[in-house]
Tab-separated table of C-alpha atoms in Angstrom:
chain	number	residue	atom	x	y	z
A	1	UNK	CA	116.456	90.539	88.385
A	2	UNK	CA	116.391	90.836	92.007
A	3	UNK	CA	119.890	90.723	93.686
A	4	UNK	CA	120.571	90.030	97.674
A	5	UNK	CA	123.828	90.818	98.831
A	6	UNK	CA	125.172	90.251	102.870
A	7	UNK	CA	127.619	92.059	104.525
A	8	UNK	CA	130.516	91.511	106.032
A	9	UNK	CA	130.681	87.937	104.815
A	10	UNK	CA	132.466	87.123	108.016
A	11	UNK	CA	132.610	88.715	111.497
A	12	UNK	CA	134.261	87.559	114.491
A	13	UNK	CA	133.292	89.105	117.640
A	14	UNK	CA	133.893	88.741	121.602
A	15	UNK	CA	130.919	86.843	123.773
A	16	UNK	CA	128.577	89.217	124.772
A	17	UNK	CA	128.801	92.024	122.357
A	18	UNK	CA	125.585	93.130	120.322
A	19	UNK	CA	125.664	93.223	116.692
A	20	UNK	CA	123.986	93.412	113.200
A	21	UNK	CA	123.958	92.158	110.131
A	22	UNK	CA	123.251	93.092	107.219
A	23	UNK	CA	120.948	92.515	104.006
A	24	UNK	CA	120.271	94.523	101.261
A	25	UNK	CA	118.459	93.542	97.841
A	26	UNK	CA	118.128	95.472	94.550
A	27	UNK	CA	114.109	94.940	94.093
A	28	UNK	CA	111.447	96.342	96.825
A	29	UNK	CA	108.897	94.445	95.533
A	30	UNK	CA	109.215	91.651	97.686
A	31	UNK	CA	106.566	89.661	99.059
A	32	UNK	CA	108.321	88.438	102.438
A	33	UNK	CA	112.085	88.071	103.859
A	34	UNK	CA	113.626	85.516	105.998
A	35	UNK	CA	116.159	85.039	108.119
A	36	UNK	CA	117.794	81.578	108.652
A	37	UNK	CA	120.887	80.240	110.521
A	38	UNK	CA	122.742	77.312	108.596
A	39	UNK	CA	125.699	75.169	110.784
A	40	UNK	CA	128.326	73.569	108.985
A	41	UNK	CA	127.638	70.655	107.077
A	42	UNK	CA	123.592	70.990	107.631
A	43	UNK	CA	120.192	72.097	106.619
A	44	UNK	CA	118.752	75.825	107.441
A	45	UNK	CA	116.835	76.836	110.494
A	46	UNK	CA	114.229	79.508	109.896
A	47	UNK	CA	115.245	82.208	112.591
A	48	UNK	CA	112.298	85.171	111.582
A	49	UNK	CA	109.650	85.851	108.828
A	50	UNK	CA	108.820	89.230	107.981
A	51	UNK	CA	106.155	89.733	105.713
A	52	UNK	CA	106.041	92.845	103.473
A	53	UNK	CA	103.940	94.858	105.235
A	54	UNK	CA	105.759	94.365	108.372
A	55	UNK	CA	108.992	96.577	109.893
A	56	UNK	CA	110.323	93.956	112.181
A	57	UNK	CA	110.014	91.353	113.949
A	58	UNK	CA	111.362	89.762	117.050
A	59	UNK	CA	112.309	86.445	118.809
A	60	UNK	CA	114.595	86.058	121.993
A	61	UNK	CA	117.377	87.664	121.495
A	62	UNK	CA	116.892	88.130	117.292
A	63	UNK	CA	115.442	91.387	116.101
A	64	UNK	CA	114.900	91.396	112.105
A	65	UNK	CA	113.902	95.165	110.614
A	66	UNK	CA	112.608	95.357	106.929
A	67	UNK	CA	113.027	99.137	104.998
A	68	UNK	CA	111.299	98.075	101.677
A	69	UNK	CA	112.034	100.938	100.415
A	70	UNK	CA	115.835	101.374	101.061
A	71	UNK	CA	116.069	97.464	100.150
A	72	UNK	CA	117.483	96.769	103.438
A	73	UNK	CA	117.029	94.784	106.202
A	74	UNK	CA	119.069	93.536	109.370
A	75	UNK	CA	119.489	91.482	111.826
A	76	UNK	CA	120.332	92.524	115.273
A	77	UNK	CA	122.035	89.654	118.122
A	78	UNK	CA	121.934	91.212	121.294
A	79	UNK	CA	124.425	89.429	123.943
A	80	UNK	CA	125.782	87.034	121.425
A	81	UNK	CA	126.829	83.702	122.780
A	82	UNK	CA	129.576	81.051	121.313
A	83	UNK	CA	126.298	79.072	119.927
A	84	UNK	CA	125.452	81.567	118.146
A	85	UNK	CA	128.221	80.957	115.404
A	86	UNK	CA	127.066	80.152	112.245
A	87	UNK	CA	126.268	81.164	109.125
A	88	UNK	CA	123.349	83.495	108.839
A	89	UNK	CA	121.463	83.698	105.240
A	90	UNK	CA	118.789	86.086	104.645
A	91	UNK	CA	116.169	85.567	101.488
A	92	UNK	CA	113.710	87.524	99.943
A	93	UNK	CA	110.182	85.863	98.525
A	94	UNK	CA	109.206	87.811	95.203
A	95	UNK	CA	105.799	86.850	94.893
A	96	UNK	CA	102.943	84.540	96.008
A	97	UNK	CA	104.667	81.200	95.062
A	98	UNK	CA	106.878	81.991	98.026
A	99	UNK	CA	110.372	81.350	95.911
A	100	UNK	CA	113.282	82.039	98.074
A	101	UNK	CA	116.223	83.993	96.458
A	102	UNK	CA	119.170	83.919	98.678
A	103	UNK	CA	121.840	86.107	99.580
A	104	UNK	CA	125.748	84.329	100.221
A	105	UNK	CA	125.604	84.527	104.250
A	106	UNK	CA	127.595	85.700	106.774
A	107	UNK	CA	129.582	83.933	108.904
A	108	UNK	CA	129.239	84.724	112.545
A	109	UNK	CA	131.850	83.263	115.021
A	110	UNK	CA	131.399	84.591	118.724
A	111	UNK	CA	134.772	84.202	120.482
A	112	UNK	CA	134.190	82.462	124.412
B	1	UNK	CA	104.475	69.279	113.524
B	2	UNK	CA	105.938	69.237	110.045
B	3	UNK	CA	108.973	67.222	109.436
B	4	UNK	CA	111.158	66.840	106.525
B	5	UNK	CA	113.620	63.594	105.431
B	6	UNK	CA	115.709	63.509	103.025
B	7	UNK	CA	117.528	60.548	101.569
B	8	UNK	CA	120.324	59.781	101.409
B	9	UNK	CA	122.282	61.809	104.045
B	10	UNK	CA	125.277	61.433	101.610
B	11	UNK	CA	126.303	59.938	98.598
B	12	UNK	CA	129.625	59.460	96.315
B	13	UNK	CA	128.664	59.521	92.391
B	14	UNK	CA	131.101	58.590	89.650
B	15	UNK	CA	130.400	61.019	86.824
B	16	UNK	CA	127.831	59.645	84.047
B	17	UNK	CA	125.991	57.936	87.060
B	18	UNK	CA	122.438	57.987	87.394
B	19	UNK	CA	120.628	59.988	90.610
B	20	UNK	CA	117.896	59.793	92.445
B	21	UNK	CA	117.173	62.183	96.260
B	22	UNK	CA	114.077	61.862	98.222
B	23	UNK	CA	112.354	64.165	99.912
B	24	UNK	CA	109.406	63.316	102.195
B	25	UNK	CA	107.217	65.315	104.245
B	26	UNK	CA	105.022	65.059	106.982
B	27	UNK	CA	102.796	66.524	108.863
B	28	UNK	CA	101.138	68.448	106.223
B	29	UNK	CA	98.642	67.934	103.327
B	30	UNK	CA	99.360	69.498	99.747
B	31	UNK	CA	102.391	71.765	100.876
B	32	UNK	CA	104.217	73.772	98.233
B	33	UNK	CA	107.789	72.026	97.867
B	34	UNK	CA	111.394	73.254	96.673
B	35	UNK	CA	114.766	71.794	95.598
B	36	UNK	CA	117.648	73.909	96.217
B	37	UNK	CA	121.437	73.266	95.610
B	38	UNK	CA	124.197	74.601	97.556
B	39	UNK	CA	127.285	74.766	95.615
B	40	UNK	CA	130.967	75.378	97.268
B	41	UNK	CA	131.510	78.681	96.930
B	42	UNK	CA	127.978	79.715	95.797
B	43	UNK	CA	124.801	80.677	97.569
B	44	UNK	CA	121.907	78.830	97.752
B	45	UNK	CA	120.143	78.488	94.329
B	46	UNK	CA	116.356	77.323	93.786
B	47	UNK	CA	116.521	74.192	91.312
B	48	UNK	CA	112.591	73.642	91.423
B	49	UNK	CA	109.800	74.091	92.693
B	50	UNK	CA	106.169	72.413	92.587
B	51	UNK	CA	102.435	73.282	93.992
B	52	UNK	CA	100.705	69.699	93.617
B	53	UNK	CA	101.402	66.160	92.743
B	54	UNK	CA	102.260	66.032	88.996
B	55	UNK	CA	103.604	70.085	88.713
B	56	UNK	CA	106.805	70.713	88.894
B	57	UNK	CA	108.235	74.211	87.563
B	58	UNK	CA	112.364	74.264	86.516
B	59	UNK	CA	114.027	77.479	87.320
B	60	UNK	CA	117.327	76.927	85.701
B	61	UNK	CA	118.431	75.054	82.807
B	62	UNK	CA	120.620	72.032	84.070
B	63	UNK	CA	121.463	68.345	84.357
B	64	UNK	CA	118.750	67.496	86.789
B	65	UNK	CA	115.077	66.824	87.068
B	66	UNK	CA	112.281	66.425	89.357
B	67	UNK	CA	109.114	64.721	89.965
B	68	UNK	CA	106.143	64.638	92.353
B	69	UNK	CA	104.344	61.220	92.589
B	70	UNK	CA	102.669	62.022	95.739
B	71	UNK	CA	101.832	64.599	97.568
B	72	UNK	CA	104.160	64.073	99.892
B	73	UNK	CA	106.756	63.014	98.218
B	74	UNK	CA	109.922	65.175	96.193
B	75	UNK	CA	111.982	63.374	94.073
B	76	UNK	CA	115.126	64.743	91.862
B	77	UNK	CA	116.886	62.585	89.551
B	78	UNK	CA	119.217	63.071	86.924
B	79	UNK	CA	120.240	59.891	84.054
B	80	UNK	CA	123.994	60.955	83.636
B	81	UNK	CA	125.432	62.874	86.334
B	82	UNK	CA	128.133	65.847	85.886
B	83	UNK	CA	131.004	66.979	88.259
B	84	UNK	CA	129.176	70.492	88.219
B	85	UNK	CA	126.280	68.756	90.049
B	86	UNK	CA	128.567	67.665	92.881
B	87	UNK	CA	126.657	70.285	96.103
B	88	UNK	CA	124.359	70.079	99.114
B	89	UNK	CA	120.901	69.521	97.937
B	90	UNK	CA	118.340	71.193	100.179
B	91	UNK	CA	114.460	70.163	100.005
B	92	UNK	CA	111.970	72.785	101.158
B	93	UNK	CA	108.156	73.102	102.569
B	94	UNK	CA	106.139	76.334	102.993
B	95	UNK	CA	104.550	76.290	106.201
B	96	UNK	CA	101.299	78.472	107.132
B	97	UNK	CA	102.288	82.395	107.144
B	98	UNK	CA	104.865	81.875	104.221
B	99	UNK	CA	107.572	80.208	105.968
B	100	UNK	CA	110.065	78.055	104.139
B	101	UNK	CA	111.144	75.168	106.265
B	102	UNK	CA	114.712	73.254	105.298
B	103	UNK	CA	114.969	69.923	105.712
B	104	UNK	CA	118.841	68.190	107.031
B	105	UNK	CA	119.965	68.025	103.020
B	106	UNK	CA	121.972	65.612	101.252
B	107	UNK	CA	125.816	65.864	100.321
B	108	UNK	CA	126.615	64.638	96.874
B	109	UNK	CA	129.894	63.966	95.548
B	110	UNK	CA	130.135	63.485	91.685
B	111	UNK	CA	134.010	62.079	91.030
C-alpha cells in the first residue's frame, strides 16, 4: 500500500530565503507526482506535474525533482515571498486511472 | 479553459440528514472525475472516482455515494448523514498530460 509522507509539516522562514520541501513515498511504481498549493479554507492549485519518466520540472520560481527510485521528491522555492504561504501537498498517481494519493502537507509561512 | 463548480460553497447538516454536492464541469468532454474528502486533521482521501456517465468506482467503504447522470455532471449523496462525514469535499478533473485539477470545494458541517 503506497504511503506519502511530507516533511517538516510546518516551516516558517524569513522573505527571501530559498528552501525545499520534502516528499517521500514507500512505492516507486508511480505513474506521475504532483505538486499543489492549498490556502486556508479552499480548493488545491496544481503547482507542477511530473510524469514518471521525468527528473524535474520547473515553473517560475518552483523547481519539483522526482528520484523514483529513492521514493523522493522535492520541491525547491527560490526567493520565497509572504504569498507564498500556504500549505503545499504533494501526490503520487499509481497507475493509468490517474488516482491521487496524498501526502498531509506542509505548511509554509514566509515571514515579511 | 476547464472550470469546475461546486455546490454548495457550504452547508450545516443535522446528523441523520440527507446530502446531496454537485460538481459540474466545463470546458471538457468525457473527463475522468474524483470526489475527495478532507477531514480535520487528516489528509486528503479519494472517496470516488468515475471514467463515464453511469461508472462510478468506491474506494472506501463509507456513508456516502455517488452518481454520474451526465457527463458533466458529479453528484455525491448520502440518505442519513453521520458526524464522521462532517469535512471539505473536493471534486476533481484530469486534464490532458495527467493533471488533476481541484475545484473551490464545499464545507460540510454534520451537527
Amino acid at each position: 500500500k503506497q504511503e506519502v509522507t511530507q516533511i517538516p509539516a510546518a516551516l516558517s522562514v524569513p522573505e527571501g530565503e530559498n528552501l525545499v520541501l520534502n516528499c517521500s513515498f514507500t512505492d516507486s511504481a508511480i505513474y506521475n507526482l504532483q505538486w499543489f498549493r492549498q490556502d486556508p479554507g479552499k480548493g488545491l492549485t496544481s503547482l507542477l506535474l511530473i510524469q514518471s519518466s521525468q527528473r524535474e520540472q520547473t515553473s517560475g520560481r518552483l523547481n519539483a525533482s522526482l528520484d523514483k527510485s529513492s521514493g523522493r521528491s522535492t520541491l525547491y522555492i527560490a526567493a520565497s515571498q509572504p504569498g507564498d504561504s500556504a500549505t503545499y501537498l504533494c501526490a503520487v498517481g499509481m497507475d493509468s486511472s490517474y488516482k491521487l494519493i496524498f501526502g498531509s502537507g506542509t505548511r509554509l509561512l514566509v515571514r515579511p | 479553459s476547464q472550470t469546475i463548480h461546486q455546490w454548495p460553497a457550504t452547508l450545516v447538516q443535522p446528523v441523520g440528514s440527507p446530502l446531496s454536492l454537485e460538481c459540474t464541469v466545463e470546458g471538457t468532454s468525457n473527463p475522468n472525475l474524483y470526489w475527495y474528502r478532507q477531514a480535520a486533521g487528516r489528509g486528503l482521501q479519494l472517496l470516488f472516482y468515475s471514467v463515464g456517465i453511469g461508472q462510478i468506482s468506491s474506494e472506501v467503504p463509507q456513508n456516502l455515494s455517488a452518481s454520474r447522470p451526465q457527463d458533466r455532471q458529479f453528484i455525491l449523496s448520502s440518505k442519513k448523514l453521520l458526524l464522521s462525514d462532517s469535512g471539505f469535499y473536493l471534486c476533481a478533473l484530469e486534464r490532458q498530460g495527467d493533471e488533476q485539477f481541484f475545484g473551490p470545494g464545499t464545507r460540510l458541517t454534520v451537527l
